Amino acid sequence: MPVDFSGTWNFVSSDNFEGYMLALGIDFATRKIAKLLKPKKVIEQDGDSFSIHTTSTFRNYSVQFKIGEEFEEDNKGLDNRKCKSVVTWDGDKLVCVQTGEKKNRGWSHWIEGDELYLELRCEDQVSQQVFKRA
Ligand code: VLZ
C-alpha cells in the first residue's frame, strides 16, 4: 500500500520561500505578502488520482493529476507560467517535475509522522514547507 497523503494539513513552518519566489520572478509586493502566509493543504488521494488544494487568506492554488500522466499546469496566481507537469512516486515520495521556461522546476511531498513536507524547487533555489495533520 502506498502512503496516504489524504487529509487537511496546517502550515507549521517555511524555509527560503523568498528565494523560491525570487527564482520564479514574483514581484516585491506579492513576495512581501506571500512570505507571511500560513497556507493550508487539503489533499485527496484516490488510487493514482490526486487533488491538492492550497488555500490562504491571499490566494488559492489547486492542482489535480494522475500519477505518471503529464498535464498542462498554468500556475495561475503564482507566476502564471505554463508548464508540462508530471508526478511520479520515488519510494514514498511524490515527485513533480514541471518542465517549462524555468530550469529545475518541481516539488516533492513526503510524510514524516504526522507532518507533511513540501520541497519546492526552481533553478538554484530550494524552499521547504512543513505542515501538520489537522
Ligand atoms: O504546491 O506548488 O503542494 O501545487 C502558496 C499560495 C502556494 C500563496 C504555493 C500565493 C504553491 C503565493 C506551492 C503567491 C506567489 C505548490 C504544490 C504541492 C501543489
Short mmCIF file of C-alpha atoms and ligand atoms in Angstrom, two decimals, residues 17 20-21 26 30 34 37 39 41 52 54 56 58-59 61 63 73 77-78 98 107 109 118 120, ligand 1:
data_model
loop_
_atom_site.label_atom_id
_atom_site.label_comp_id
_atom_site.label_asym_id
_atom_site.label_seq_id
_atom_site.Cartn_x
_atom_site.Cartn_y
_atom_site.Cartn_z
CA PHE A 17 10.12 30.61 0.26
CA TYR A 20 11.86 30.27 -4.46
CA MET A 21 9.57 33.20 -5.26
CA ILE A 26 7.41 37.07 -8.28
CA THR A 30 3.50 39.94 -3.79
CA ALA A 34 3.15 35.74 0.38
CA LEU A 37 1.04 33.41 4.69
CA PRO A 39 -1.32 28.17 3.77
CA LYS A 41 -3.26 21.99 2.16
CA ILE A 52 -4.06 19.26 -3.87
CA THR A 54 -3.59 25.11 -1.21
CA SER A 56 -4.53 31.08 2.12
CA PHE A 58 -4.36 35.94 -0.07
CA ARG A 59 -4.55 33.40 -2.88
CA TYR A 61 -3.99 27.27 -5.84
CA VAL A 63 -3.87 21.10 -8.94
CA GLU A 73 -0.22 23.34 -15.48
CA GLY A 77 -1.94 33.23 -9.33
CA LEU A 78 1.61 32.03 -8.75
CA GLN A 98 7.46 20.96 -14.01
CA TRP A 107 8.31 19.86 -5.96
CA HIS A 109 5.93 15.80 -0.93
CA LEU A 118 6.96 20.02 0.75
CA LEU A 120 9.75 23.47 -3.78
O1 VLZ B 1 2.27 23.30 -4.17
O2 VLZ B 1 3.20 24.34 -5.88
O3 VLZ B 1 1.52 21.01 -2.86
O4 VLZ B 1 0.50 22.88 -6.28
C1 VLZ B 1 1.13 29.46 -1.98
C2 VLZ B 1 -0.06 30.31 -2.25
C3 VLZ B 1 1.03 28.21 -2.79
C4 VLZ B 1 0.21 31.71 -1.88
C5 VLZ B 1 2.37 27.77 -3.30
C6 VLZ B 1 0.34 32.64 -3.04
C7 VLZ B 1 2.17 26.62 -4.21
C8 VLZ B 1 1.75 32.89 -3.43
C9 VLZ B 1 3.04 25.53 -3.86
C10 VLZ B 1 1.85 33.97 -4.46
C11 VLZ B 1 3.16 33.93 -5.19
C12 VLZ B 1 2.84 24.36 -4.75
C13 VLZ B 1 2.21 22.10 -4.88
C14 VLZ B 1 2.44 20.99 -3.91
C15 VLZ B 1 0.82 21.88 -5.45
#
